[in-house]
Each structure stands twice: as C-alpha cells, then as structure tokens.
Amino acid sequence: MNELFSSFRASSKEEWIAILKKELKGESIDTLNKINRVEEIAFPAYFHREDQKSHFSDPGLAPYTRGIQSKNNDWTIATTFRIGDLKETNREIIAALMAGTDHLVLEATSSEPIDFQMLLHEVGLSFIHTTLKAKSIDQVNQFLIFAKEAPVLIEYADNDELLKTNLQLCQDKNPNLKLYHIDAFLVQQAGGTTWQELSIALAEGHELLLKQLEKGIDCDTAAAAIHFTLGIGSKYFFELAKIRAFRTCWAQIVSAYSPKHTCSLAATITARTGFLNTSLKDPYTNLLRQTTEAMSAVLGGIQHLNIQPYDWYSTNSNTVFTRRMATNISLLLKEESYLQIVLDPAGGSYALDALTETIAERAWSSFQWIERNGSISNSEVRKTLASEIEEKAAMRTAEIKDKTEKRIGINIFPNPEQVENSWTELPACWNNLKPLILEQTL
C-alpha cells in the first residue's frame, strides 16, 4: 500500500485551487464557500490535507470520533409499534421481523399494565434489540422481568423517577440493559441546530452521570446505563458530522471521571427520523428524504436506526405500508450499498473532519455555558435555551416561506394530485416546545 501511494505525486494546496478555478470556468472560487445561516457555520466545499488541524483516532479507539466499532459499521433496524390491541400488534411485530426488522420500538399508549407475554408471543428477544417507550415505572419493571438478559433500551421521560427505584440492580443482572435515556431528538424536532441538540444532550447526560455517581455507582456502570437518541435532519453533511462530534464530546465528559475501562467513553446512539421536513401532501418524496437522512446517520456511525413511518401522526395513515418502506430503506443501505461492512465510510474527508471539529467546538462551548450557569436543571438556563431554539425555528420557517430553503412538495413543485391527509397533534418537544412541521408553516 505504501508503494502505491508513493507512485503518485502529492498535489499542493495551490495546485489544487488552480484546478478548481479552471473547472469553475470564470466563476469565483468563493461560490464554493457555503454558509448555513441557521447553524451559523461556514462550510467550504473543498479542503486540502494542509487544512487539516488534527488527526482523529482509528474507528473503535477513544475518543471514538470515527465510531465505536472496530470490525464493521453495522446497525440495528429499529421499527416502531404503538401498543394497542395486543394480538394485532403481535401480528404486526412478527410480520416486521420476517421482513428484516431486528429491533422493536414498543410505544406504550397508556400507563396501564401490559401483557408482554401476549404482546411478544413467539418473539425471541435474546436475538434482537428492544426499546420500550414506557409511560409508567410499573411498565418498565414488568418488561425488565419479562426480558431477562435480552438487549433492552428503556425510554422513560423522567430519569429522576427511575433513579429513585431499585431498577439499577437490573443493570447488574443484564449487561445488555440501557436503563436511562437522553432524548436530544426532541431538540431537533423543535427546530434546534446541531450544536444546540448536542449541547443539551451533553448537559443532560452529564447531570445523569453525576446523579448516578452520587448514589455510589461507579463511573463505568453509570456510563454504560445511558443511551442517547439524536434526530436526523436534512443537511446531509451536518448530520453526519454531528454524530461524530457528539461521540468526541461525550468521551471527553466521561474521561473526566477516570473510568477503569476505555469502552466506557463510547456513546450508544440511536438515530431517529422525525417530521420537521415531512410532507403529507406529497408523501412519496418522504422516502427520498428518509433515505438520505438514514444514510447520513449510518455514515456517522450509529448503533440503532429508527426510521419512523412518515405518516405516524396523520389522520389518514397507512402505517403497514410506511413501516415496511422504512424497514426497506435500512435493508437497501445494507444489502445493496453494503454500508454496514465499511468502517467509517466518511473517513478521509478533510471537509467533514473540519465540520466535525466545528460542530464539536460550538456544542462544547454551549455545554460549558450551561454548566457555568447552574446546569441543565436550572430553570433560567432552560428558559434561555428554549428561547434560542425558538429563534432558530423561526429562522427555518422564514427560509421556507421565502424559498431560501427549498423542499419539493412543501414549498416548490407541489403535488398536482390532491391528498386527503392532515397532521394530528404531535407530542411536545424539549422543555415543552412546540414541534416544528415546515409543511404546517405555509
């Protein structure tokens, strides 16, 4: 391999720019410098090796910027189910597993007890991952008893309530359990930037880590109990770099508490598609959006990919079809693109490395501000952050209205066919912010 590289003469930055100017045929090279006004980040479309500030470690090595895996880039295919009629939901689950799903996301619709024996009849939990989006502590307790040592992720809105229980003991019995959840997806769905999403995730994760340490839990066990959900937006390179930046920052936080094992620095990340860019009036464009969003997530190196049915919150949903299409996107990225085989497919891009560093710096700066001003639990801090997110949401809305940002089927090239479907009420976002659905702003 070294002989191969020595066979080619390396180009200098000046030579590289000269070629770019020639290819631009008279246009200014400044046209390649992009500025994202919402993110407040400049992103040149070209970089040279001379521009590289630092070298990231290899995949599988701390601080895990290039991913936590060292053998492949595989991820689980997570499919969402609302727990309604137990027998019908079980039929849907079995059908999804047969179609390629290997990660169930079970969403409780009430706080009532759930008969998991009936719901998961003939489902081998030990061979898949399961996320429970619970609405009560009793549901969590029920499921952990039922699941035994199967790989489980719990999503419960109140981590403080979980901390008051003795469910932490389950972590000792089940090393595959992720008991505490940080949902930064809710920041992204409110219209927040990449670095706002990351800074809040870091602050909430840090506070949760500290609370466990105060209970006498060692750092390695405490860090292993936490998992994160990040949203996936439409800005392909920003979303990819965001995931890499988050791992870097989280590793820095955990390392401050001197864990015994380096793997404790690795963040477990679920990437989840949302509805900010979704169109119910031109539904099939959503498959294209979800595919590029999913691709940016897997290139960033996530562990779990949850592509939600694009009509999940609509009056005329067809979730049997849209759920299957969501599964097929992951299958396509695996079985036809082989993205699960290549370690850090985005590695070697100087531009992406620079963008990763920029987002990490912005997120870390915001995280430090949160910590200096009383932590994420401080009401004034939360109020300020919520106000800043609302400002970004307003900017996104303005860009859609004046068509600075273009979305097919939303503000350009409307669907000529009338589609009878409308949005239902979505859950509130972070700090009770209103979800941003760009289609609804017009």
Short mmCIF file of C-alpha atoms in Angstrom, two decimals, residues 14-233:
data_model
loop_
_atom_site.label_atom_id
_atom_site.label_comp_id
_atom_site.label_asym_id
_atom_site.label_seq_id
_atom_site.Cartn_x
_atom_site.Cartn_y
_atom_site.Cartn_z
CA GLU A 14 -2.02 25.97 -4.56
CA GLU A 15 -2.17 23.39 -7.36
CA TRP A 16 -5.49 22.10 -6.07
CA ILE A 17 -7.02 25.59 -6.01
CA ALA A 18 -5.70 26.28 -9.51
CA ILE A 19 -7.53 23.21 -10.81
CA LEU A 20 -10.71 24.27 -9.02
CA LYS A 21 -10.57 27.75 -10.59
CA LYS A 22 -10.10 26.20 -14.01
CA GLU A 23 -13.11 23.92 -13.54
CA LEU A 24 -15.26 26.84 -12.35
CA LYS A 25 -14.75 28.49 -15.78
CA GLY A 26 -14.61 32.08 -14.60
CA GLU A 27 -16.85 31.83 -11.55
CA SER A 28 -15.37 32.99 -8.28
CA ILE A 29 -13.97 30.29 -6.05
CA ASP A 30 -15.95 31.95 -3.25
CA THR A 31 -19.05 30.24 -4.66
CA LEU A 32 -17.70 27.05 -3.09
CA ASN A 33 -17.84 28.60 0.38
CA LYS A 34 -21.20 27.80 1.92
CA ILE A 35 -22.67 29.49 4.98
CA ASN A 36 -25.53 27.93 6.88
CA ARG A 37 -27.30 30.89 8.45
CA VAL A 38 -29.34 28.82 10.88
CA GLU A 39 -26.33 26.85 12.09
CA GLU A 40 -24.10 29.95 11.96
CA ILE A 41 -21.38 27.78 10.45
CA ALA A 42 -19.32 28.40 7.31
CA PHE A 43 -18.63 25.24 5.35
CA PRO A 44 -16.12 25.41 2.46
CA ALA A 45 -16.85 22.71 -0.08
CA TYR A 46 -13.17 22.00 -0.64
CA PHE A 47 -10.31 21.20 1.70
CA HIS A 48 -6.73 20.10 1.31
CA ARG A 49 -4.54 17.99 3.56
CA GLU A 50 -2.74 21.18 4.56
CA ASP A 51 -6.00 22.45 6.11
CA GLN A 52 -6.30 19.50 8.49
CA LYS A 53 -6.00 20.71 12.08
CA SER A 54 -5.76 17.36 13.80
CA HIS A 55 -5.86 13.63 13.13
CA PHE A 56 -8.69 11.55 14.53
CA SER A 57 -8.07 8.13 16.06
CA ASP A 58 -8.98 4.99 14.16
CA PRO A 59 -12.52 3.57 14.40
CA GLY A 60 -13.01 1.66 17.63
CA LEU A 61 -10.47 3.74 19.54
CA ALA A 62 -11.13 6.58 22.00
CA PRO A 63 -12.41 9.25 21.72
CA TYR A 64 -14.45 7.35 19.12
CA THR A 65 -14.88 10.27 16.72
CA ARG A 66 -14.79 7.79 13.84
CA GLY A 67 -17.10 5.28 15.51
CA ILE A 68 -17.13 2.85 18.42
CA GLN A 69 -16.94 -0.29 16.29
CA SER A 70 -13.66 -1.79 15.07
CA LYS A 71 -14.83 -4.65 12.85
CA ASN A 72 -17.78 -3.28 10.86
CA ASN A 73 -20.28 -0.43 10.66
CA ASP A 74 -23.41 -2.46 11.39
CA TRP A 75 -26.55 -1.03 12.97
CA THR A 76 -29.91 -2.42 14.06
CA ILE A 77 -33.04 -1.83 12.01
CA ALA A 78 -35.49 -0.36 14.53
CA THR A 79 -39.21 -0.39 13.76
CA THR A 80 -41.84 1.43 15.82
CA PHE A 81 -45.12 -0.05 17.06
CA ARG A 82 -47.88 1.52 19.12
CA ILE A 83 -49.08 -0.93 21.74
CA GLY A 84 -52.81 -1.20 21.06
CA ASP A 85 -54.71 -4.44 20.61
CA LEU A 86 -52.12 -6.96 21.81
CA LYS A 87 -52.88 -9.73 19.33
CA GLU A 88 -52.95 -7.36 16.37
CA THR A 89 -49.74 -5.62 17.47
CA ASN A 90 -48.12 -9.05 17.87
CA ARG A 91 -49.09 -9.92 14.28
CA GLU A 92 -47.54 -6.66 13.10
CA ILE A 93 -44.37 -7.37 15.07
CA ILE A 94 -43.97 -10.88 13.67
CA ALA A 95 -44.52 -9.57 10.13
CA ALA A 96 -41.90 -6.87 10.64
CA LEU A 97 -39.36 -9.36 12.00
CA MET A 98 -39.93 -11.58 9.00
CA ALA A 99 -39.39 -8.54 6.75
CA GLY A 100 -35.97 -7.70 8.16
CA THR A 101 -36.50 -5.77 11.39
CA ASP A 102 -34.11 -6.72 14.20
CA HIS A 103 -35.01 -4.02 16.73
CA LEU A 104 -38.50 -3.42 18.10
CA VAL A 105 -39.51 0.01 19.40
CA LEU A 106 -42.60 -0.53 21.54
CA GLU A 107 -44.52 2.65 22.29
CA ALA A 108 -46.95 2.47 25.20
CA THR A 109 -50.15 4.44 24.60
CA SER A 110 -51.27 4.49 28.24
CA SER A 111 -49.81 3.89 31.70
CA GLU A 112 -51.83 0.69 32.18
CA PRO A 113 -50.01 -2.65 32.73
CA ILE A 114 -49.04 -4.50 29.54
CA ASP A 115 -49.29 -8.24 28.97
CA PHE A 116 -45.85 -8.70 27.40
CA GLN A 117 -46.38 -12.45 27.19
CA MET A 118 -49.20 -11.88 24.72
CA LEU A 119 -47.65 -8.86 23.01
CA LEU A 120 -44.38 -10.64 22.30
CA HIS A 121 -45.67 -14.16 21.78
CA GLU A 122 -43.15 -16.21 19.75
CA VAL A 123 -40.66 -13.32 19.67
CA GLY A 124 -37.09 -14.31 20.59
CA LEU A 125 -35.99 -11.20 22.48
CA SER A 126 -32.48 -12.55 23.05
CA PHE A 127 -31.81 -12.44 19.29
CA ILE A 128 -32.88 -8.83 18.73
CA HIS A 129 -32.86 -5.44 20.45
CA THR A 130 -35.98 -3.97 22.03
CA THR A 131 -36.70 -0.40 23.05
CA LEU A 132 -39.62 0.22 25.40
CA LYS A 133 -41.07 3.74 25.36
CA ALA A 134 -42.81 3.39 28.70
CA LYS A 135 -45.41 5.61 30.34
CA SER A 136 -45.03 4.25 33.88
CA ILE A 137 -42.39 2.79 36.17
CA ASP A 138 -44.53 -0.33 36.53
CA GLN A 139 -44.33 -0.93 32.77
CA VAL A 140 -40.54 -0.65 32.95
CA ASN A 141 -40.36 -3.09 35.84
CA GLN A 142 -42.76 -5.50 34.10
CA PHE A 143 -40.72 -5.51 30.92
CA LEU A 144 -37.33 -5.92 32.59
CA ILE A 145 -38.61 -9.00 34.43
CA PHE A 146 -40.01 -10.39 31.18
CA ALA A 147 -36.96 -9.60 29.02
CA LYS A 148 -34.44 -11.12 31.48
CA GLU A 149 -30.98 -10.74 29.86
CA ALA A 150 -32.12 -9.71 26.38
CA PRO A 151 -30.71 -6.47 24.86
CA VAL A 152 -33.07 -3.75 26.12
CA LEU A 153 -33.19 0.05 25.89
CA ILE A 154 -35.63 1.93 28.10
CA GLU A 155 -37.10 5.31 27.12
CA TYR A 156 -38.88 6.89 30.06
CA ALA A 157 -39.47 10.62 30.32
CA ASP A 158 -38.41 11.03 33.96
CA ASN A 159 -34.91 9.73 34.69
CA ASP A 160 -35.10 11.16 38.21
CA GLU A 161 -38.05 8.89 38.94
CA LEU A 162 -36.10 5.91 37.60
CA LEU A 163 -33.14 6.82 39.81
CA LYS A 164 -35.35 6.64 42.91
CA THR A 165 -36.18 2.99 42.22
CA ASN A 166 -34.02 -0.09 42.66
CA LEU A 167 -34.14 -0.84 38.94
CA GLN A 168 -30.42 -0.07 38.76
CA LEU A 169 -29.97 -3.56 40.20
CA CYS A 170 -31.24 -4.91 36.89
CA GLN A 171 -28.12 -3.45 35.28
CA ASP A 172 -26.03 -5.93 37.29
CA LYS A 173 -28.14 -8.86 36.11
CA ASN A 174 -28.43 -7.69 32.48
CA PRO A 175 -25.28 -6.19 30.95
CA ASN A 176 -27.30 -5.59 27.78
CA LEU A 177 -29.62 -3.10 29.51
CA LYS A 178 -29.59 0.64 28.82
CA LEU A 179 -31.84 1.98 31.58
CA TYR A 180 -31.51 5.76 31.21
CA HIS A 181 -32.36 7.71 28.08
CA ILE A 182 -31.36 11.17 26.87
CA ASP A 183 -33.72 12.32 24.12
CA ALA A 184 -32.00 15.05 22.09
CA PHE A 185 -34.31 14.17 19.18
CA LEU A 186 -36.84 16.48 20.85
CA VAL A 187 -34.46 19.43 20.48
CA GLN A 188 -34.00 18.79 16.77
CA GLN A 189 -37.75 18.42 16.22
CA ALA A 190 -38.35 21.81 17.85
CA GLY A 191 -36.11 23.40 15.21
CA GLY A 192 -32.80 23.48 17.09
CA THR A 193 -29.38 23.45 15.45
CA THR A 194 -26.93 20.54 15.50
CA TRP A 195 -24.86 22.14 18.25
CA GLN A 196 -27.91 23.09 20.33
CA GLU A 197 -29.05 19.48 20.15
CA LEU A 198 -25.62 18.19 21.16
CA SER A 199 -25.03 20.67 23.98
CA ILE A 200 -28.35 19.79 25.62
CA ALA A 201 -27.67 16.07 25.19
CA LEU A 202 -24.22 16.52 26.77
CA ALA A 203 -25.61 18.57 29.67
CA GLU A 204 -28.45 16.14 30.41
CA GLY A 205 -26.12 13.17 30.04
CA HIS A 206 -23.57 14.77 32.37
CA GLU A 207 -26.19 15.51 35.02
CA LEU A 208 -27.46 11.94 34.82
CA LEU A 209 -23.92 10.61 35.14
CA LEU A 210 -23.32 12.76 38.23
CA LYS A 211 -26.56 11.65 39.90
CA GLN A 212 -25.56 8.03 39.49
CA LEU A 213 -22.09 8.71 40.88
CA GLU A 214 -23.66 10.44 43.89
CA LYS A 215 -25.60 7.23 44.56
CA GLY A 216 -22.32 5.35 44.80
CA ILE A 217 -22.46 3.79 41.34
CA ASP A 218 -19.03 3.55 39.71
CA CYS A 219 -18.33 5.56 36.55
CA ASP A 220 -18.12 2.56 34.21
CA THR A 221 -21.52 1.20 35.30
CA ALA A 222 -23.10 4.66 35.26
CA ALA A 223 -21.89 5.49 31.76
CA ALA A 224 -22.94 2.08 30.44
CA ALA A 225 -26.52 2.64 31.65
CA ILE A 226 -27.05 5.73 29.46
CA HIS A 227 -28.10 5.82 25.82
CA PHE A 228 -28.85 8.77 23.56
CA THR A 229 -31.32 9.48 20.77
CA LEU A 230 -30.39 12.07 18.16
CA GLY A 231 -32.64 13.42 15.45
CA ILE A 232 -31.68 13.30 11.78
CA GLY A 233 -32.22 16.44 9.71
#
